PDB file of C-alpha atoms in Angstrom:
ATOM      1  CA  UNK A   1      71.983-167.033 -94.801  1.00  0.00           C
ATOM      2  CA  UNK A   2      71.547-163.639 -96.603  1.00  0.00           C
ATOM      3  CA  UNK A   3      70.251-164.086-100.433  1.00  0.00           C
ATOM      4  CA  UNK A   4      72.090-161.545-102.294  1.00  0.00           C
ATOM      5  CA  UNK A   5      69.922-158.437-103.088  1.00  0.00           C
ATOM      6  CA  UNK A   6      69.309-155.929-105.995  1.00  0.00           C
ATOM      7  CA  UNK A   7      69.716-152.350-105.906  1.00  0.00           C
ATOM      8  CA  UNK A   8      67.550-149.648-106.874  1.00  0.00           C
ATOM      9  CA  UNK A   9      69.074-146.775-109.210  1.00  0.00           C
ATOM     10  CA  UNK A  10      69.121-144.714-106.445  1.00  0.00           C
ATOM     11  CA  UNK A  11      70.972-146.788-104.151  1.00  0.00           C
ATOM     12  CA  UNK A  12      73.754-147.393-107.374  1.00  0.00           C
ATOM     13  CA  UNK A  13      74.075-144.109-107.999  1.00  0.00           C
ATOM     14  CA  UNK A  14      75.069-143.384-103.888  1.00  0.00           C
ATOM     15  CA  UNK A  15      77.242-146.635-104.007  1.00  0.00           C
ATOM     16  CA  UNK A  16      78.681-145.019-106.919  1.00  0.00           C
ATOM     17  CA  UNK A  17      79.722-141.897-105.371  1.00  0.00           C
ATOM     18  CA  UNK A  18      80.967-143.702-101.914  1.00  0.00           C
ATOM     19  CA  UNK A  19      83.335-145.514-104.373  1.00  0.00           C
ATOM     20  CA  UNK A  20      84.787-142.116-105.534  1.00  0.00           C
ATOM     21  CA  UNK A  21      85.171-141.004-102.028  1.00  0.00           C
ATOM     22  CA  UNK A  22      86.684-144.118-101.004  1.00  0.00           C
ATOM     23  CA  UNK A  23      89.394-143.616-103.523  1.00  0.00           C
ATOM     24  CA  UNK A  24      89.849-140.102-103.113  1.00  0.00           C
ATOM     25  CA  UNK A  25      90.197-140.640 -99.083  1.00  0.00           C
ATOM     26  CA  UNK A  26      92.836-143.982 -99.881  1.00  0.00           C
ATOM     27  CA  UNK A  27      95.536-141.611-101.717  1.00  0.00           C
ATOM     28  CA  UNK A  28      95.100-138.705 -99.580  1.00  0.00           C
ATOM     29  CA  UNK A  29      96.067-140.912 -96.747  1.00  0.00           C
ATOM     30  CA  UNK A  30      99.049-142.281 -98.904  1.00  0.00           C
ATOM     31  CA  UNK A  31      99.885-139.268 -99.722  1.00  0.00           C
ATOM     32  CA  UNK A  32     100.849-138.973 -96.589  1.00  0.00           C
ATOM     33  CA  UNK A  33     103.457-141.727 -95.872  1.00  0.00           C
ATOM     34  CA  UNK A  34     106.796-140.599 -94.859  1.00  0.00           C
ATOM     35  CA  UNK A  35     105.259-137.448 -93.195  1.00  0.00           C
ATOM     36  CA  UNK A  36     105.311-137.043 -89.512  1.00  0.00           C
ATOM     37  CA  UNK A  37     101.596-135.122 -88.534  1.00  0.00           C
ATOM     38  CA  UNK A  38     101.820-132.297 -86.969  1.00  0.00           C
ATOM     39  CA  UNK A  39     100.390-132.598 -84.184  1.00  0.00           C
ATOM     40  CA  UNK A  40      98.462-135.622 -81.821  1.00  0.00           C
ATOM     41  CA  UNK A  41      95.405-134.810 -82.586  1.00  0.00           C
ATOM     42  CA  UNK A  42      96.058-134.831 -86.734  1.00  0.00           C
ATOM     43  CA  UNK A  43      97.807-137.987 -86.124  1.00  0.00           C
ATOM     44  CA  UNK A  44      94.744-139.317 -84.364  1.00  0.00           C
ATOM     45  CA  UNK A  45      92.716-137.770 -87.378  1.00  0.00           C
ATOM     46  CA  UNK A  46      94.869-140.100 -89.662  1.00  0.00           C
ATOM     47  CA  UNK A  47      94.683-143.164 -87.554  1.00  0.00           C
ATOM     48  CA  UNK A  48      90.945-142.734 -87.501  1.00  0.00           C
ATOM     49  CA  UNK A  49      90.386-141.575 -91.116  1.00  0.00           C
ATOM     50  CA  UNK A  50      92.290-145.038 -92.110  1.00  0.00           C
ATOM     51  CA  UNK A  51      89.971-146.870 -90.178  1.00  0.00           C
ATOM     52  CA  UNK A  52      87.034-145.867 -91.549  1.00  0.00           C
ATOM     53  CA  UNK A  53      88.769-146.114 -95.461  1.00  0.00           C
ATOM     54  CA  UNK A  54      88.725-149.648 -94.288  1.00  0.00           C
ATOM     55  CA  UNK A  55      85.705-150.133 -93.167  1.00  0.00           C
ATOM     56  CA  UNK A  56      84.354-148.700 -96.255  1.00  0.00           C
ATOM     57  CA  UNK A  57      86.084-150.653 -98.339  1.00  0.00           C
ATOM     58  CA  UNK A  58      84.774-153.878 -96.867  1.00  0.00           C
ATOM     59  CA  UNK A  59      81.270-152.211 -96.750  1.00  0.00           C
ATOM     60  CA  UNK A  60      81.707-151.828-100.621  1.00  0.00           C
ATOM     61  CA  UNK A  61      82.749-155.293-101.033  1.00  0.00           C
ATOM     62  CA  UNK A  62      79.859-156.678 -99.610  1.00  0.00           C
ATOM     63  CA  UNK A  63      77.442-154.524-100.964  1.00  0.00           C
ATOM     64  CA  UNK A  64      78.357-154.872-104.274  1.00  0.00           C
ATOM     65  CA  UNK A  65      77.528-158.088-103.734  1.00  0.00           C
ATOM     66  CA  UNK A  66      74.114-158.030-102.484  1.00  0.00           C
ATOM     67  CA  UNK A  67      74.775-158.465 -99.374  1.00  0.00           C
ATOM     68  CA  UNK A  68      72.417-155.805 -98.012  1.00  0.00           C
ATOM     69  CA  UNK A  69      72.350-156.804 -93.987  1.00  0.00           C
ATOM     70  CA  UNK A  70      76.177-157.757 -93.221  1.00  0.00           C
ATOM     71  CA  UNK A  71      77.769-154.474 -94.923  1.00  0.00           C
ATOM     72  CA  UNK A  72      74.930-152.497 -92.269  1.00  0.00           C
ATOM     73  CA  UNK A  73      77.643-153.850 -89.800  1.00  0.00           C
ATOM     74  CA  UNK A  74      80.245-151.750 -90.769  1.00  0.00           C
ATOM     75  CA  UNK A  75      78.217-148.654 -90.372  1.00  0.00           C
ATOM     76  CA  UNK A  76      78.090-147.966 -86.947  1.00  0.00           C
ATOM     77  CA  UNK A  77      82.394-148.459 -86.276  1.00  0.00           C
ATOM     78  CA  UNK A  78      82.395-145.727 -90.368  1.00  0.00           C
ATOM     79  CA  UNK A  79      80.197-143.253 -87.444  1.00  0.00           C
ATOM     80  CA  UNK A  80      82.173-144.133 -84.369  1.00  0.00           C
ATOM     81  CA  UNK A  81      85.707-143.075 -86.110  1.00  0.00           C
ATOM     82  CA  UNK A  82      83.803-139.585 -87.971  1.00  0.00           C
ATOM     83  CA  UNK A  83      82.170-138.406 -84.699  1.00  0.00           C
ATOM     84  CA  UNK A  84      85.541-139.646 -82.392  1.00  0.00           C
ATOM     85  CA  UNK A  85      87.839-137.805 -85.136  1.00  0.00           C
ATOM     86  CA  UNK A  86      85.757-134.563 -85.260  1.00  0.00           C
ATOM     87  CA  UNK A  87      85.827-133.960 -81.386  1.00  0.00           C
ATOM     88  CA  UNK A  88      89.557-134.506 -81.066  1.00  0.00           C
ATOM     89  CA  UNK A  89      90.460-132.092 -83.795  1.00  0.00           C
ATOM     90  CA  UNK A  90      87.467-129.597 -82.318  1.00  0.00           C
ATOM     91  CA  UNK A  91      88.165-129.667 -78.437  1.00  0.00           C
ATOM     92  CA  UNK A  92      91.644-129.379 -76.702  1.00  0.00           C
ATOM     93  CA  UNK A  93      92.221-131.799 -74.204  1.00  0.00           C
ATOM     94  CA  UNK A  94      89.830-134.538 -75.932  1.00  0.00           C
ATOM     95  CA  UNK A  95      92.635-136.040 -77.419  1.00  0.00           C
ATOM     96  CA  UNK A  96      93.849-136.954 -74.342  1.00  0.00           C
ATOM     97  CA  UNK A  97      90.460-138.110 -73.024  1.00  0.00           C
ATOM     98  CA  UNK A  98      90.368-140.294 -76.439  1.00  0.00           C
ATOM     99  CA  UNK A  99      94.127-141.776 -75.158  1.00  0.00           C
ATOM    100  CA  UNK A 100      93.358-142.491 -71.770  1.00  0.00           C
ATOM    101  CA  UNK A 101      89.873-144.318 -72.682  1.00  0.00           C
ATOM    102  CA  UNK A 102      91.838-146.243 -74.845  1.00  0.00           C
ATOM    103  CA  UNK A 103      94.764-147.196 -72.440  1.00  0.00           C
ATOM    104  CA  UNK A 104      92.355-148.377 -69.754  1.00  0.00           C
ATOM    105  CA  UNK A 105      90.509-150.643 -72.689  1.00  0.00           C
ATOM    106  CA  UNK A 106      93.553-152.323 -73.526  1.00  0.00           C
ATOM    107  CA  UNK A 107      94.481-152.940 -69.597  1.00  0.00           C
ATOM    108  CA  UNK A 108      91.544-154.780 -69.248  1.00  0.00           C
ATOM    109  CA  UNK A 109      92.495-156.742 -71.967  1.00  0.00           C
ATOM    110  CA  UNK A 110      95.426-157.908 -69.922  1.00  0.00           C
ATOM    111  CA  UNK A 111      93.922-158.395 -66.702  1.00  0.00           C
ATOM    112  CA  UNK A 112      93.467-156.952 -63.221  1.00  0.00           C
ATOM    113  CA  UNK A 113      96.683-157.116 -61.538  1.00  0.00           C
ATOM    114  CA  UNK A 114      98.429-154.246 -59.891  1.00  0.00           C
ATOM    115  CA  UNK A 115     100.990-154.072 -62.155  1.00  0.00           C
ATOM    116  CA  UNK A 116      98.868-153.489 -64.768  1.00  0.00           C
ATOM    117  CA  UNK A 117      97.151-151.062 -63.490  1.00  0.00           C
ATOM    118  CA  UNK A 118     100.391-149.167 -62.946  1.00  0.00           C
ATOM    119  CA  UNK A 119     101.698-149.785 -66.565  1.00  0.00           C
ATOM    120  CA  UNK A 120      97.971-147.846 -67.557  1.00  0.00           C
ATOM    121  CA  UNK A 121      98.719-145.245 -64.906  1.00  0.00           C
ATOM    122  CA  UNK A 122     102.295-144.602 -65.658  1.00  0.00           C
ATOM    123  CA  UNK A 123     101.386-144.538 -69.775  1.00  0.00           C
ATOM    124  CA  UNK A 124      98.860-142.205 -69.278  1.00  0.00           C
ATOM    125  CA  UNK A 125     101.259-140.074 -66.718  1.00  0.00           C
ATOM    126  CA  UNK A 126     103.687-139.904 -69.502  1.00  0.00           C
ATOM    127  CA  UNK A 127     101.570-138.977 -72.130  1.00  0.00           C
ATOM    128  CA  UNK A 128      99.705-135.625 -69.898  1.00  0.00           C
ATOM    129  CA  UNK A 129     103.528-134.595 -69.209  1.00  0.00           C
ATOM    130  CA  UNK A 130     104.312-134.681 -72.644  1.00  0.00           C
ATOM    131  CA  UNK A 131     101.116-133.039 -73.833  1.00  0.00           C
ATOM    132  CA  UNK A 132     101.688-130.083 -70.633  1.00  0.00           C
ATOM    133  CA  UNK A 133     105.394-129.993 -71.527  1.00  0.00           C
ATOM    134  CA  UNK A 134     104.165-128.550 -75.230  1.00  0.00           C
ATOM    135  CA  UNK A 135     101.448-126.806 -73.918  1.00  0.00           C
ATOM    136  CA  UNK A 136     101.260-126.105 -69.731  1.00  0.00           C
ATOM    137  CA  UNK A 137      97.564-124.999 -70.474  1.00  0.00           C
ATOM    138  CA  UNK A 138      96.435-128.715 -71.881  1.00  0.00           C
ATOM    139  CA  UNK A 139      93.531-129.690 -70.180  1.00  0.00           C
ATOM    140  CA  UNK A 140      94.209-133.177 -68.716  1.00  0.00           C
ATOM    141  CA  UNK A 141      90.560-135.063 -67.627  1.00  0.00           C
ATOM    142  CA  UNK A 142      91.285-138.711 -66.629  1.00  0.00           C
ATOM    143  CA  UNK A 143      87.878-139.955 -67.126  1.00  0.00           C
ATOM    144  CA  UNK A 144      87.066-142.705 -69.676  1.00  0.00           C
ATOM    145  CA  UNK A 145      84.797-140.803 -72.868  1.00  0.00           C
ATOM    146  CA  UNK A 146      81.591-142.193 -74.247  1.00  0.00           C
ATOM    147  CA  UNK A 147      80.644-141.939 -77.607  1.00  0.00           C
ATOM    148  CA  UNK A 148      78.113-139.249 -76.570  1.00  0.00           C
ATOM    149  CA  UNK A 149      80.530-137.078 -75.709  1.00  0.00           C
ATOM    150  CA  UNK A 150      82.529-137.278 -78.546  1.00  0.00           C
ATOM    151  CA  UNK A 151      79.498-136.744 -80.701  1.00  0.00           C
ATOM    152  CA  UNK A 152      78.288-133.462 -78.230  1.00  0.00           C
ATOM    153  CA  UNK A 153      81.795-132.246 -78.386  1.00  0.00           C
ATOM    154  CA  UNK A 154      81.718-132.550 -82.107  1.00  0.00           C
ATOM    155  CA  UNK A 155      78.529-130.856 -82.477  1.00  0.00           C
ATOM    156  CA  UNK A 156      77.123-133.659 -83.963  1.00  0.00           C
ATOM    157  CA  UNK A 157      74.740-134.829 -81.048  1.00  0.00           C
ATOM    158  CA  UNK A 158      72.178-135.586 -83.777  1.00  0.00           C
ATOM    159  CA  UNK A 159      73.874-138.094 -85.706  1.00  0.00           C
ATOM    160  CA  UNK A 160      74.557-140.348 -82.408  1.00  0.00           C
ATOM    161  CA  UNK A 161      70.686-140.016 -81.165  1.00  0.00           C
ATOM    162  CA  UNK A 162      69.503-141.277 -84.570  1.00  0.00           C
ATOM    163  CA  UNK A 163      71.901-142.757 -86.396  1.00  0.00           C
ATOM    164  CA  UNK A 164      74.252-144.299 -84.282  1.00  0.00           C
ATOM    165  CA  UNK A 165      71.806-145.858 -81.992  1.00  0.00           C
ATOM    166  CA  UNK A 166      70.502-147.045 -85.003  1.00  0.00           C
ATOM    167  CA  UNK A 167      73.076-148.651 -86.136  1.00  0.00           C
ATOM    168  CA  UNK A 168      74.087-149.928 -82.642  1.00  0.00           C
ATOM    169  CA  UNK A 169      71.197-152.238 -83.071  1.00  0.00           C
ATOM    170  CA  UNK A 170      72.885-154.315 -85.809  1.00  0.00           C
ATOM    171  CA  UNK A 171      76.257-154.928 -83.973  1.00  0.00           C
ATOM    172  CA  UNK A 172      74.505-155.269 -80.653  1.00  0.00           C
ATOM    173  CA  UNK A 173      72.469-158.209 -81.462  1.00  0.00           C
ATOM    174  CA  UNK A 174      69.244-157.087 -81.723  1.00  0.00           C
ATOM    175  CA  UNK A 175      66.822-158.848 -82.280  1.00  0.00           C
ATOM    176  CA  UNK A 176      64.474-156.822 -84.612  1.00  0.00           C
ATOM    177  CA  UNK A 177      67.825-155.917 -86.746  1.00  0.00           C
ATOM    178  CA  UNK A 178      68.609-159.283 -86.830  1.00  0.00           C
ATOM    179  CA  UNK A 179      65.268-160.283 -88.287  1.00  0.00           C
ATOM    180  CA  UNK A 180      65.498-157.479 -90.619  1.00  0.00           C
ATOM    181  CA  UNK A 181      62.421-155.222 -88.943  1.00  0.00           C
ATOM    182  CA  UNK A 182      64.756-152.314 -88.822  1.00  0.00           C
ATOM    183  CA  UNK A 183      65.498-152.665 -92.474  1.00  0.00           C
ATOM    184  CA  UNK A 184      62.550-150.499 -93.904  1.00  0.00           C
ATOM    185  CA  UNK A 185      64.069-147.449 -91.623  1.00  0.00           C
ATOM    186  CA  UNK A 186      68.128-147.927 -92.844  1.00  0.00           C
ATOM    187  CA  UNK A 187      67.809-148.898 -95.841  1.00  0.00           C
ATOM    188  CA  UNK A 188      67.559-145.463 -97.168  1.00  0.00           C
ATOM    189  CA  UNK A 189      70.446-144.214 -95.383  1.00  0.00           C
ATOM    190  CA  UNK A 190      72.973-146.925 -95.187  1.00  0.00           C
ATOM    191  CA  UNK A 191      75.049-145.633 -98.045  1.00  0.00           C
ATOM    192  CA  UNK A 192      74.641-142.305 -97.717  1.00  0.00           C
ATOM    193  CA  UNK A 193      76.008-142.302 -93.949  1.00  0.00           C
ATOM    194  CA  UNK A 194      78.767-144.196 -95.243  1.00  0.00           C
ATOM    195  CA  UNK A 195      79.651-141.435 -97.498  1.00  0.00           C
ATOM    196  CA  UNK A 196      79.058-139.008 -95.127  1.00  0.00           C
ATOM    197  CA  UNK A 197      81.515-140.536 -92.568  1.00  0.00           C
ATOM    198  CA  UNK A 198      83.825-140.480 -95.830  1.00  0.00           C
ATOM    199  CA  UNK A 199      83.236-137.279 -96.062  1.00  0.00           C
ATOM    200  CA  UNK A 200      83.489-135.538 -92.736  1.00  0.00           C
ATOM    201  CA  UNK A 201      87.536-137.442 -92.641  1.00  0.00           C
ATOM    202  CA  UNK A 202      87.808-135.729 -96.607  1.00  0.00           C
ATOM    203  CA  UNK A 203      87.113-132.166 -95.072  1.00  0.00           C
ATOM    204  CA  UNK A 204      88.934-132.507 -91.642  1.00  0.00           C
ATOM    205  CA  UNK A 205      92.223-133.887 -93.190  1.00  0.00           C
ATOM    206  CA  UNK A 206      93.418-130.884 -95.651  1.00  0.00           C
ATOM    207  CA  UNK A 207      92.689-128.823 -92.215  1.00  0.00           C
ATOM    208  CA  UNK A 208      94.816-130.394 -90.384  1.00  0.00           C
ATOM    209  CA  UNK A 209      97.441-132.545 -91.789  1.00  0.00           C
ATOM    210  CA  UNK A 210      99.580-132.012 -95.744  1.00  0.00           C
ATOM    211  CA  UNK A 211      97.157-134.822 -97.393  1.00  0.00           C
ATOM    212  CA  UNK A 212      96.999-134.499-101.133  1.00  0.00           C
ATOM    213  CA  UNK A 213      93.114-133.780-101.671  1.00  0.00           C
ATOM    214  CA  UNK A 214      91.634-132.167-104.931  1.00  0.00           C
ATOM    215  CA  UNK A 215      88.435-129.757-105.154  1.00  0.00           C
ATOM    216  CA  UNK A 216      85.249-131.946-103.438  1.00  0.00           C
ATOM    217  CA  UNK A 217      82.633-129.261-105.380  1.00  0.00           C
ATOM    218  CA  UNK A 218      81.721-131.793-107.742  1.00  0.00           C
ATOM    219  CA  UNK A 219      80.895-134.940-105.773  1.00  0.00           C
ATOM    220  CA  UNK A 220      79.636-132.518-102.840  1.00  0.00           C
ATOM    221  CA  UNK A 221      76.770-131.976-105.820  1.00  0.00           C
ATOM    222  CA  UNK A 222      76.398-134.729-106.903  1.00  0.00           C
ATOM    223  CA  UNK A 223      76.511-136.068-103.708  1.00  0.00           C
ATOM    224  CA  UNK A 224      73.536-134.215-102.269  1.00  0.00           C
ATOM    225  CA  UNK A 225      71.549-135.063-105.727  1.00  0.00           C
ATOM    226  CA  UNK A 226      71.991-138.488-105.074  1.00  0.00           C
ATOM    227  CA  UNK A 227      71.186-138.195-101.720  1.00  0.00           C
ATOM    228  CA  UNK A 228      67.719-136.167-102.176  1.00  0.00           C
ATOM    229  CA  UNK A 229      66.894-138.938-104.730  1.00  0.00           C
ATOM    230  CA  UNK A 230      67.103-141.419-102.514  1.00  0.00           C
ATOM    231  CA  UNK A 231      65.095-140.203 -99.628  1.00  0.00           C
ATOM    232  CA  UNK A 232      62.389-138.387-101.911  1.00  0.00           C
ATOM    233  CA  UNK A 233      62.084-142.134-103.588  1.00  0.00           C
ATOM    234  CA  UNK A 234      62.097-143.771 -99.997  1.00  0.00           C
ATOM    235  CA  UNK A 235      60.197-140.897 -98.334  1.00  0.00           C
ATOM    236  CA  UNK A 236      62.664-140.582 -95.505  1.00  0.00           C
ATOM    237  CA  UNK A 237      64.775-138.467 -94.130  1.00  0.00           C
ATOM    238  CA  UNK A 238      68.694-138.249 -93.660  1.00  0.00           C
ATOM    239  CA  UNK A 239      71.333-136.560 -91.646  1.00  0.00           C
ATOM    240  CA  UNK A 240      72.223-133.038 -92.738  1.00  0.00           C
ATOM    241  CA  UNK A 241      76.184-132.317 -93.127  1.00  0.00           C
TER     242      UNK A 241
END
């Protein structure tokens, strides 16, 4: 059983600032109800955007609360939704890639039998017509996408080889996260990737969809302050945005 933990000024000041974006991020996506998006892929953005408002808001919950080593599980699904949002927005025909993953996932789900395998088929038919009626140049790929690729076609390679497979380690069982030897290497960074994945949903939405978002200048400042504080007190190092 965790014992609930203290945080450092540093760390406060970062939870502090995740809380703001948290907020910010929950009415721009109300201020969206009623709206249709304009396209898949901002409709995606939304869908993905939401999930990581949640995630964040259970990461607050239990961090305010000292507990240090469950909220590190909600980090890796906050950098899944960022890096799988950024590529659909950034590459046509990943959108459908994301769709078609996803449709074969939830097959499985419902077993192997032919007709199954037809619903998936005839879904994911559907959906390239639909896309090719719009546009006859869509790209349609059916091949199920890693989370590699989305971060490569996102440009953001460097957040899955360090941070992601960091994270990974937490949800994945292992056993050095479990018994808290990967602690002294996320510690540093587990609020301020939260943020960031806050962040990167905060500067794709306004691009792509009508949500209600005021000027970020001020907590992208203070943001970084609190950011540089915490690794020059920690003497690590952090993603760059």
């Amino acid at each position: 059983m965790e014992t609930p933990a203290s945080h450092c000024k540093e760390e406060t000041e970062l939870l502090s600032l995740l809380k703001e974006a948290h907020e910010i991020l929950f009415n721009a996506l109300n201020s969206l109800s009623g709206t249709t998006p304009p396209t898949h892929e901002s409709s995606f953005l939304c869908s993905a955007a939401d999930s990581a408002c949640v995630a964040a808001d259970g990461y607050i919950l239990l961090r305010e609360n000292g507990r240090v080593n469950a909220s590190k599980l909600l980090i890796r699904p906050m950098v899944e939704a960022a890096l799988f949002a950024t590529a659909v927005v950034k590459r046509k025909g990943f959108y459908f890639r994301k769709r078609f993953s996803e449709l074969v996932e939830e097959g499985k789900l419902r077993g192997n039998a032919p007709q199954v395998k037809a619903q998936v088929e005839k879904a994911s038919d559907d959906l390239a017509a639909f896309l090719q009626k719009n546009d006859p140049t869509y790209p349609i790929n059916k091949t199920v996408v890693t989370v590699f690729e989305a971060a490569h076609e996102a440009d953001l390679e460097g957040v899955y080889q360090v941070f992601y497979r960091l994270y990974c380690q937490y949800t994945h069982g292992n056993r050095n996260a479990a018994c808290g030897q990967l602690d002294g290497l996320t510690d540093p960074h587990d609020t301020f990737l939260a943020t960031w994945c806050l962040w990167q949903m905060l500067v794709l939405l306004p691009q792509h969809t009508p949500a209600n978002i005021p000027s970020l200048t001020s907590l992208e400042d203070r943001f970084n302050r609190a950011n540089a504080n915490m690794l020059t007190a920690s003497g690590a190092n952090g993603p760059t945005k």
